[in-house]
Amino acid sequence: MNAGTTDSDPMNAGAGGAAPLSGLRVLDLATLFAGPLAATMLGDFGAEVIKVEHPRKPDPSRGHGPSKDGIGLWWKLLGRNKRNITLDLSSPGGREVLLKLAAEADVVIENFRPGTLEKWNLGWDELSAANPRLVLARVTGFGQVGPYAHRPGFGTLAEAMSGFAAITGEPDGPPTLPPFGLADSIAALSTAYAVMTALAGRDRTGTGQVVDMAIIEPMLTVLGPQPIWYDQLGYVQPRTGNRSANNAPRNTYRTADGRWLAVSTSAQSIAERVLRLVGRPEFLDEPWFATGAGRAQHAEELDEAVGSWIARHDEAEVVRAFEEAQAAVAPVHDVRDVMENEQYRALGSITEIEDEDLGKVKMQNVLFRLSETPGAIKWAGRAHGADTDEVLTGLGLDPAEIAALREEGAL
């Protein structure tokens, strides 16, 4: 099924062209959450993704979060556009099947602790011998080398170690962790990019390579110039709540009808428009108002000016006035608002698809729009092992061989 359900859906622009990653084969051996999400992103744009799960230990994401009729809803999103097989990689039969799959694949994504694939004789030496053009993406908490490499690693630890938690929260409060998989999601985006970069390299050299993705590193990258600030100035960014150390006013403000709005003034011209809008043009004459850093040092005064004006108007009035002034404002949405938001609707950001278990389901659409070769959601996450026989038959195994693998416990 194409992403989106109508011809007017902008996600369907140019529909009919071949998917840009059509013909790319990906083996998803990973769990929770960065590796599998990277594979999902590749599958959304046409890659053939085979999800490999342990026969007796399904991907834990099937049981994460709310479920309906015993079916995990997070899995429906994370497992979309993937065929599902079961395989015990530690068994002799499972190892042989994995090598057969790798011989025909372009990419393998895994997130076992370093040394685990090697223990099963499925490390880079064996995989690259089976397929010299293979790209192996290894996604772990701390990377393949270093004193932490063999520690259990999750996104939460990356959010703590990278410096994110240290700058998040109120100044007099504790470091704050995000209530969702932020580090995993950023690592997934980075892994998908790394895989495509490695494949571009393969186009030049003819050989594959290993991607070493440590979840602690993309998180560090998106935090911006903290390392160079510290290196050159000894500056350690503090917790500032919703305020920014780089500009002001920047905060959330409550309207007269009890709604919350976010205001940003990263650009000097926007800051000037906001203060004129709220009836405080005298601030523009202050020497400190001329720079973002100067304004940040006077955040209390600016917050009072903006917040008191917003508090006298309802949400619709504030948004309309900001739009007319060409100033930056956005409502603070929860998921109920997101589902009804006119801009998300215009972009087709939420789509509805048919699911074999749940009927019609809504979820995020593919990540971006391509005018000629758009992505598509063909199906939501499938049942554990749903495609095992079909995939193995495609490898040339006959029913007796498949039955023998099941008897061995490899499937």
CSV table of C-alpha atoms in Angstrom, one decimal:
chain,number,residue,atom,x,y,z
A,1,MET,CA,0.0,0.0,0.0
A,2,ASN,CA,1.4,3.4,-0.9
A,3,ALA,CA,2.1,5.8,2.0
A,4,GLY,CA,-1.1,7.8,2.2
A,5,THR,CA,-4.5,6.9,1.1
A,6,THR,CA,-5.5,9.4,-1.5
A,7,ASP,CA,-4.1,10.8,-4.7
A,8,SER,CA,-4.0,14.2,-3.1
A,9,ASP,CA,-1.7,13.1,-0.4
A,10,PRO,CA,1.6,14.9,-0.9
A,11,MET,CA,3.4,11.7,0.1
A,12,ASN,CA,2.1,10.2,-3.1
A,13,ALA,CA,3.6,12.9,-5.4
A,14,GLY,CA,5.2,11.1,-8.3
A,15,ALA,CA,3.9,7.7,-7.2
A,16,GLY,CA,4.5,5.0,-9.7
A,17,GLY,CA,8.2,5.4,-10.1
A,18,ALA,CA,10.4,2.6,-8.8
A,19,ALA,CA,11.3,2.9,-5.1
A,20,PRO,CA,14.7,4.4,-4.7
A,21,LEU,CA,16.1,1.5,-2.7
A,22,SER,CA,14.4,-1.2,-4.7
A,23,GLY,CA,16.7,-4.1,-5.1
A,24,LEU,CA,18.6,-3.4,-1.9
A,25,ARG,CA,18.5,-6.4,0.5
A,26,VAL,CA,18.8,-5.8,4.3
A,27,LEU,CA,19.0,-8.4,7.1
A,28,ASP,CA,17.8,-6.9,10.4
A,29,LEU,CA,19.3,-8.9,13.2
A,30,ALA,CA,18.9,-6.1,15.8
A,31,THR,CA,16.5,-5.4,18.6
A,32,LEU,CA,15.6,-2.4,20.8
A,33,PHE,CA,15.6,0.1,19.0
A,34,ALA,CA,18.2,2.0,17.0
A,35,GLY,CA,19.2,-0.9,14.6
A,36,PRO,CA,15.6,-2.0,13.8
A,37,LEU,CA,14.5,1.6,13.2
A,38,ALA,CA,17.3,2.2,10.8
A,39,ALA,CA,16.2,-0.9,8.9
A,40,THR,CA,12.6,0.4,8.9
A,41,MET,CA,13.8,3.6,7.3
A,42,LEU,CA,15.5,1.7,4.6
A,43,GLY,CA,12.4,-0.5,4.1
A,44,ASP,CA,10.2,2.6,3.8
A,45,PHE,CA,12.0,3.5,0.6
A,46,GLY,CA,12.0,0.2,-1.1
A,47,ALA,CA,14.7,-2.0,0.5
A,48,GLU,CA,13.7,-5.6,1.0
A,49,VAL,CA,14.1,-6.1,4.7
A,50,ILE,CA,14.2,-9.5,6.4
A,51,LYS,CA,13.8,-9.3,10.1
A,52,VAL,CA,15.5,-12.2,11.9
A,53,GLU,CA,14.3,-13.0,15.4
A,54,HIS,CA,15.1,-15.7,17.8
A,55,PRO,CA,12.6,-18.6,17.6
A,56,ARG,CA,11.9,-18.6,21.3
A,57,LYS,CA,12.8,-15.0,22.2
A,58,PRO,CA,11.0,-12.5,19.9
A,59,ASP,CA,12.2,-8.9,19.6
A,60,PRO,CA,11.3,-7.3,23.0
A,61,SER,CA,9.7,-4.3,21.2
A,62,ARG,CA,6.7,-6.6,20.5
A,63,GLY,CA,5.9,-6.3,24.2
A,64,HIS,CA,6.9,-2.6,24.8
A,65,GLY,CA,4.2,-0.1,25.5
A,66,PRO,CA,0.5,-0.4,25.1
A,67,SER,CA,-1.1,-3.3,23.2
A,68,LYS,CA,-4.5,-4.1,21.7
A,69,ASP,CA,-5.9,-7.6,21.9
A,70,GLY,CA,-2.5,-8.8,23.0
A,71,ILE,CA,-0.7,-7.2,19.9
A,72,GLY,CA,2.0,-4.7,20.6
A,73,LEU,CA,1.4,-1.5,18.8
A,74,TRP,CA,5.0,-0.2,18.9
A,75,TRP,CA,5.9,-3.3,16.9
A,76,LYS,CA,3.4,-2.5,14.2
A,77,LEU,CA,5.4,0.7,13.6
A,78,LEU,CA,8.9,-0.6,14.1
A,79,GLY,CA,8.3,-3.8,12.1
A,80,ARG,CA,6.6,-2.3,9.1
A,81,ASN,CA,7.8,-3.2,5.6
A,82,LYS,CA,9.7,-6.2,7.0
A,83,ARG,CA,9.4,-9.9,6.3
A,84,ASN,CA,9.8,-11.9,9.5
A,85,ILE,CA,11.7,-15.1,10.0
A,86,THR,CA,12.9,-16.9,13.0
A,87,LEU,CA,16.5,-18.2,13.3
A,88,ASP,CA,18.7,-19.2,16.2
A,89,LEU,CA,22.1,-17.9,15.1
A,90,SER,CA,23.9,-19.8,17.8
A,91,SER,CA,22.8,-23.2,16.3
A,92,PRO,CA,24.8,-24.9,13.5
A,93,GLY,CA,21.7,-24.8,11.2
A,94,GLY,CA,20.9,-21.2,12.0
A,95,ARG,CA,24.5,-20.2,11.3
A,96,GLU,CA,24.4,-21.9,7.9
A,97,VAL,CA,21.1,-20.2,6.9
A,98,LEU,CA,22.3,-16.8,8.0
A,99,LEU,CA,25.4,-17.2,5.8
A,100,LYS,CA,23.2,-18.1,2.9
A,101,LEU,CA,21.1,-15.1,3.5
A,102,ALA,CA,24.1,-12.8,3.9
A,103,ALA,CA,25.5,-14.1,0.6
A,104,GLU,CA,22.5,-12.6,-1.2
A,105,ALA,CA,22.2,-9.5,1.0
A,106,ASP,CA,23.6,-6.0,0.7
A,107,VAL,CA,23.4,-5.0,4.3
A,108,VAL,CA,23.3,-6.7,7.7
A,109,ILE,CA,22.3,-4.6,10.8
A,110,GLU,CA,23.1,-6.1,14.2
A,111,ASN,CA,23.3,-4.9,17.8
A,112,PHE,CA,24.8,-7.8,19.7
A,113,ARG,CA,27.5,-7.0,22.3
A,114,PRO,CA,31.0,-7.0,20.6
A,115,GLY,CA,32.3,-10.5,20.2
A,116,THR,CA,28.9,-12.2,20.1
A,117,LEU,CA,28.7,-12.8,16.3
A,118,GLU,CA,32.4,-13.9,16.4
A,119,LYS,CA,31.5,-16.4,19.2
A,120,TRP,CA,29.0,-17.9,16.7
A,121,ASN,CA,31.5,-17.9,13.9
A,122,LEU,CA,29.4,-15.2,12.2
A,123,GLY,CA,31.8,-12.3,12.5
A,124,TRP,CA,33.0,-10.0,9.8
A,125,ASP,CA,35.6,-12.5,8.5
A,126,GLU,CA,32.9,-15.1,7.9
A,127,LEU,CA,30.3,-12.7,6.6
A,128,SER,CA,32.6,-10.9,4.2
A,129,ALA,CA,33.9,-14.3,3.0
A,130,ALA,CA,30.4,-15.2,2.1
A,131,ASN,CA,29.8,-11.9,0.4
A,132,PRO,CA,32.7,-9.4,-0.2
A,133,ARG,CA,30.2,-6.7,-1.1
A,134,LEU,CA,28.3,-6.9,2.2
A,135,VAL,CA,28.0,-3.8,4.5
A,136,LEU,CA,27.8,-4.8,8.2
A,137,ALA,CA,26.3,-2.1,10.4
A,138,ARG,CA,27.2,-2.8,14.1
A,139,VAL,CA,25.0,-0.7,16.4
A,140,THR,CA,26.0,-0.8,20.1
A,141,GLY,CA,25.8,1.4,23.1
A,142,PHE,CA,29.6,2.2,23.2
A,143,GLY,CA,31.1,1.0,20.0
A,144,GLN,CA,33.3,-2.0,19.1
A,145,VAL,CA,36.4,-0.8,21.0
A,146,GLY,CA,37.3,0.9,24.2
A,147,PRO,CA,36.9,0.1,27.9
A,148,TYR,CA,33.1,0.3,27.8
A,149,ALA,CA,32.7,-1.8,24.6
A,150,HIS,CA,31.4,-4.9,26.4
A,151,ARG,CA,29.1,-3.2,28.8
A,152,PRO,CA,25.3,-3.4,28.2
A,153,GLY,CA,24.3,-0.2,26.4
A,154,PHE,CA,20.9,1.5,25.9
A,155,GLY,CA,19.9,4.9,24.7
A,156,THR,CA,19.2,6.1,28.2
A,157,LEU,CA,22.9,5.7,29.0
A,158,ALA,CA,23.8,7.7,25.9
A,159,GLU,CA,21.4,10.5,26.9
A,160,ALA,CA,23.2,10.6,30.3
A,161,MET,CA,26.8,10.2,29.1
A,162,SER,CA,26.6,12.6,26.1
A,163,GLY,CA,25.8,15.7,28.2
A,164,PHE,CA,22.1,15.8,27.2
A,165,ALA,CA,20.7,15.1,30.6
A,166,ALA,CA,23.1,17.5,32.3
A,167,ILE,CA,21.7,20.5,30.3
A,168,THR,CA,18.0,19.3,30.4
A,169,GLY,CA,15.7,20.4,33.2
A,170,GLU,CA,15.2,23.4,35.5
A,171,PRO,CA,18.3,25.0,36.9
A,172,ASP,CA,17.4,23.9,40.5
A,173,GLY,CA,16.2,20.5,39.5
A,174,PRO,CA,17.9,17.2,38.7
A,175,PRO,CA,19.3,16.2,35.3
A,176,THR,CA,16.3,15.1,33.1
A,177,LEU,CA,16.0,12.2,30.8
A,178,PRO,CA,13.6,12.2,27.8
A,179,PRO,CA,10.5,10.1,28.2
A,180,PHE,CA,11.0,8.4,24.9
A,181,GLY,CA,13.9,6.8,22.9
A,182,LEU,CA,15.7,10.0,21.8
A,183,ALA,CA,19.2,8.6,21.6
A,184,ASP,CA,18.1,5.4,19.9
A,185,SER,CA,16.1,7.4,17.3
A,186,ILE,CA,19.0,9.7,16.5
A,187,ALA,CA,21.3,6.7,16.3
A,188,ALA,CA,18.8,5.1,13.9
A,189,LEU,CA,18.9,8.1,11.6
A,190,SER,CA,22.7,8.1,11.8
A,191,THR,CA,22.9,4.4,11.0
A,192,ALA,CA,20.7,4.7,8.0
A,193,TYR,CA,22.9,7.5,6.7
A,194,ALA,CA,26.0,5.5,7.5
A,195,VAL,CA,24.7,2.5,5.6
A,196,MET,CA,24.0,4.6,2.6
A,197,THR,CA,27.4,6.2,2.8
A,198,ALA,CA,29.1,2.7,3.0
A,199,LEU,CA,27.0,1.6,0.0
A,200,ALA,CA,28.2,4.6,-2.0
A,201,GLY,CA,31.7,3.7,-1.1
A,202,ARG,CA,31.0,0.1,-2.3
A,203,ASP,CA,29.9,1.5,-5.6
A,204,ARG,CA,33.4,3.0,-6.0
A,205,THR,CA,35.5,0.2,-4.6
A,206,GLY,CA,33.4,-2.9,-5.2
A,207,THR,CA,33.8,-4.1,-1.7
A,208,GLY,CA,31.8,-3.8,1.5
A,209,GLN,CA,32.9,-2.6,4.9
A,210,VAL,CA,31.9,-2.4,8.6
A,211,VAL,CA,29.9,0.4,10.1
A,212,ASP,CA,30.8,0.9,13.8
A,213,MET,CA,27.9,3.0,15.3
A,214,ALA,CA,28.1,3.8,19.0
A,215,ILE,CA,24.8,5.2,20.2
A,216,ILE,CA,26.7,7.6,22.5
A,217,GLU,CA,28.2,9.4,19.5
A,218,PRO,CA,25.3,10.7,17.4
A,219,MET,CA,23.8,12.1,20.6
A,220,LEU,CA,27.0,13.9,21.3
A,221,THR,CA,27.0,15.4,17.8
A,222,VAL,CA,23.5,16.8,17.9
A,223,LEU,CA,24.3,18.6,21.2
A,224,GLY,CA,26.2,21.1,19.1
A,225,PRO,CA,29.3,23.1,20.1
A,226,GLN,CA,29.7,22.1,23.7
A,227,PRO,CA,33.1,20.5,23.2
A,228,ILE,CA,34.6,23.4,21.4
A,229,TRP,CA,33.1,25.9,23.9
A,230,TYR,CA,34.8,23.9,26.7
A,231,ASP,CA,38.0,23.5,24.9
A,232,GLN,CA,38.4,27.1,24.0
A,233,LEU,CA,36.7,28.8,26.9
A,234,GLY,CA,36.3,26.3,29.7
A,235,TYR,CA,32.5,27.0,29.4
A,236,VAL,CA,30.1,24.3,30.7
A,237,GLN,CA,26.6,24.7,29.5
A,238,PRO,CA,24.2,24.8,32.5
A,239,ARG,CA,20.6,23.7,32.9
A,240,THR,CA,18.3,26.5,31.9
A,241,GLY,CA,14.8,24.9,31.7
A,242,ASN,CA,13.0,26.1,28.6
A,243,ARG,CA,15.3,29.1,28.3
A,244,SER,CA,18.3,29.3,26.0
A,245,ALA,CA,21.8,30.5,26.8
A,246,ASN,CA,22.0,31.8,23.3
A,247,ASN,CA,18.9,34.0,22.9
A,248,ALA,CA,15.8,35.3,24.5
A,249,PRO,CA,12.8,35.5,24.7
A,250,ARG,CA,12.7,31.7,24.3
A,251,ASN,CA,10.2,29.9,26.4
A,252,THR,CA,6.7,28.4,26.7
A,253,TYR,CA,3.9,30.9,27.7
A,254,ARG,CA,0.3,30.2,28.8
A,255,THR,CA,-2.6,31.9,27.0
A,256,ALA,CA,-5.7,33.4,28.5
A,257,ASP,CA,-7.6,30.2,27.5
A,258,GLY,CA,-5.2,27.9,29.2
A,259,ARG,CA,-3.2,26.8,26.2
A,260,TRP,CA,0.6,26.8,26.0
A,261,LEU,CA,2.6,28.3,23.2
A,262,ALA,CA,6.3,28.2,22.4
A,263,VAL,CA,8.1,31.3,21.2
A,264,SER,CA,11.6,31.3,19.6
A,265,THR,CA,13.7,34.4,18.7
A,266,SER,CA,16.9,32.8,17.4
A,267,ALA,CA,17.1,35.5,14.7
A,268,GLN,CA,17.6,39.1,15.7
A,269,SER,CA,14.8,40.4,13.4
A,270,ILE,CA,12.3,38.0,15.0
A,271,ALA,CA,13.2,39.2,18.5
A,272,GLU,CA,12.6,42.8,17.4
A,273,ARG,CA,9.2,41.9,15.9
A,274,VAL,CA,8.1,40.0,19.0
A,275,LEU,CA,8.9,42.9,21.3
A,276,ARG,CA,7.2,45.4,19.1
A,277,LEU,CA,4.2,43.1,18.9
A,278,VAL,CA,3.8,42.8,22.7
A,279,GLY,CA,4.1,46.6,23.0
A,280,ARG,CA,7.6,46.9,24.5
A,281,PRO,CA,9.7,48.5,21.7
A,282,GLU,CA,11.8,50.3,24.3
A,283,PHE,CA,13.8,47.1,24.7
A,284,LEU,CA,15.2,47.5,21.2
A,285,ASP,CA,17.1,50.6,22.3
A,286,GLU,CA,19.0,48.7,25.0
A,287,PRO,CA,22.6,47.9,24.0
A,288,TRP,CA,22.3,44.3,25.2
A,289,PHE,CA,19.3,43.7,22.9
A,290,ALA,CA,21.5,43.7,19.8
A,291,THR,CA,22.8,40.1,20.4
A,292,GLY,CA,21.3,36.8,21.3
A,293,ALA,CA,23.8,36.3,24.1
A,294,GLY,CA,23.0,39.8,25.5
A,295,ARG,CA,19.2,39.1,25.3
A,296,ALA,CA,19.7,35.8,27.1
A,297,GLN,CA,21.3,37.6,30.1
A,298,HIS,CA,18.0,39.6,30.4
A,299,ALA,CA,15.6,36.6,30.0
A,300,GLU,CA,13.6,37.5,33.1
A,301,GLU,CA,12.7,40.9,31.8
A,302,LEU,CA,11.9,39.6,28.3
A,303,ASP,CA,9.9,36.6,29.6
A,304,GLU,CA,7.8,39.0,31.7
A,305,ALA,CA,7.1,41.2,28.7
A,306,VAL,CA,6.1,38.5,26.4
A,307,GLY,CA,4.4,36.2,28.9
A,308,SER,CA,2.2,39.0,30.4
A,309,TRP,CA,1.0,39.9,26.9
A,310,ILE,CA,0.3,36.4,25.8
A,311,ALA,CA,-1.6,35.8,29.1
A,312,ARG,CA,-4.1,38.4,28.2
A,313,HIS,CA,-5.0,36.8,24.9
A,314,ASP,CA,-6.4,33.4,23.8
A,315,GLU,CA,-4.4,31.0,21.7
A,316,ALA,CA,-6.1,31.9,18.4
A,317,GLU,CA,-5.5,35.6,18.9
A,318,VAL,CA,-1.8,35.1,19.8
A,319,VAL,CA,-1.1,32.8,16.8
A,320,ARG,CA,-2.9,35.2,14.4
A,321,ALA,CA,-1.0,38.2,15.8
A,322,PHE,CA,2.4,36.4,15.6
A,323,GLU,CA,1.6,35.4,12.0
A,324,GLU,CA,0.7,38.9,11.0
A,325,ALA,CA,4.0,40.2,12.6
A,326,GLN,CA,5.9,37.4,10.9
A,327,ALA,CA,7.2,36.2,14.3
A,328,ALA,CA,7.8,32.6,15.3
A,329,VAL,CA,5.3,30.8,17.5
A,330,ALA,CA,3.9,27.2,17.8
A,331,PRO,CA,1.3,25.5,20.0
A,332,VAL,CA,2.5,22.9,22.5
A,333,HIS,CA,0.8,19.8,21.2
A,334,ASP,CA,0.1,16.4,22.7
A,335,VAL,CA,-0.6,13.5,20.4
A,336,ARG,CA,-4.3,14.4,20.2
A,337,ASP,CA,-3.4,17.8,18.8
A,338,VAL,CA,-0.9,16.3,16.4
A,339,MET,CA,-3.5,14.0,14.9
A,340,GLU,CA,-5.7,17.0,14.1
A,341,ASN,CA,-3.1,19.6,13.2
A,342,GLU,CA,-3.7,21.1,9.8
A,343,GLN,CA,0.0,21.4,8.9
A,344,TYR,CA,0.7,17.7,9.6
A,345,ARG,CA,-2.4,16.9,7.6
A,346,ALA,CA,-1.2,19.0,4.6
A,347,LEU,CA,2.2,17.2,4.7
A,348,GLY,CA,0.6,13.7,5.1
A,349,SER,CA,2.7,13.1,8.2
A,350,ILE,CA,0.2,10.7,9.7
A,351,THR,CA,-1.2,8.0,7.4
A,352,GLU,CA,-3.7,5.2,7.7
A,353,ILE,CA,-3.0,1.7,6.4
A,354,GLU,CA,-4.7,-1.7,6.5
A,355,ASP,CA,-3.3,-4.2,9.0
A,356,GLU,CA,-4.0,-7.9,8.9
A,357,ASP,CA,-4.5,-8.0,12.7
A,358,LEU,CA,-6.0,-4.7,13.6
A,359,GLY,CA,-7.8,-3.4,10.5
A,360,LYS,CA,-7.2,0.3,9.8
A,361,VAL,CA,-4.3,1.7,11.8
A,362,LYS,CA,-2.7,5.2,11.8
A,363,MET,CA,1.0,5.8,12.2
A,364,GLN,CA,3.7,8.2,11.1
A,365,ASN,CA,4.3,8.3,7.4
A,366,VAL,CA,7.6,7.8,5.8
A,367,LEU,CA,10.2,10.3,6.9
A,368,PHE,CA,10.5,12.6,3.9
A,369,ARG,CA,8.9,13.3,0.6
A,370,LEU,CA,10.6,12.5,-2.8
A,371,SER,CA,9.0,14.0,-5.8
A,372,GLU,CA,9.7,11.2,-8.3
A,373,THR,CA,10.4,8.0,-6.2
A,374,PRO,CA,8.4,8.3,-3.0
A,375,GLY,CA,8.6,5.9,-0.1
A,376,ALA,CA,5.7,3.7,0.8
A,377,ILE,CA,4.3,1.7,3.7
A,378,LYS,CA,3.3,-1.7,2.4
A,379,TRP,CA,2.4,-3.4,5.6
A,380,ALA,CA,2.7,-2.9,9.4
A,381,GLY,CA,4.7,-5.2,11.6
A,382,ARG,CA,4.0,-8.9,11.0
A,383,ALA,CA,3.7,-11.9,13.3
A,384,HIS,CA,6.7,-13.6,14.8
A,385,GLY,CA,8.2,-15.9,12.1
A,386,ALA,CA,5.4,-15.2,9.6
A,387,ASP,CA,7.6,-15.4,6.5
A,388,THR,CA,10.1,-18.1,7.6
A,389,ASP,CA,9.1,-20.8,5.2
A,390,GLU,CA,8.7,-18.4,2.3
A,391,VAL,CA,12.2,-16.9,2.8
A,392,LEU,CA,13.9,-20.2,3.3
A,393,THR,CA,12.2,-21.7,0.2
A,394,GLY,CA,13.5,-18.7,-1.7
A,395,LEU,CA,17.0,-19.7,-0.6
A,396,GLY,CA,16.5,-23.1,-2.2
A,397,LEU,CA,15.7,-25.1,0.9
A,398,ASP,CA,13.1,-27.9,0.4
A,399,PRO,CA,10.4,-28.7,2.9
A,400,ALA,CA,12.4,-31.6,4.4
A,401,GLU,CA,15.4,-29.3,5.1
A,402,ILE,CA,13.1,-26.7,6.7
A,403,ALA,CA,11.5,-29.4,8.9
A,404,ALA,CA,15.0,-30.6,9.9
A,405,LEU,CA,16.0,-27.1,10.9
A,406,ARG,CA,12.8,-26.9,13.0
A,407,GLU,CA,13.6,-30.2,14.7
A,408,GLU,CA,17.1,-28.9,15.5
A,409,GLY,CA,15.6,-25.8,17.1
A,410,ALA,CA,17.3,-23.5,14.5
A,411,LEU,CA,13.9,-22.1,13.5
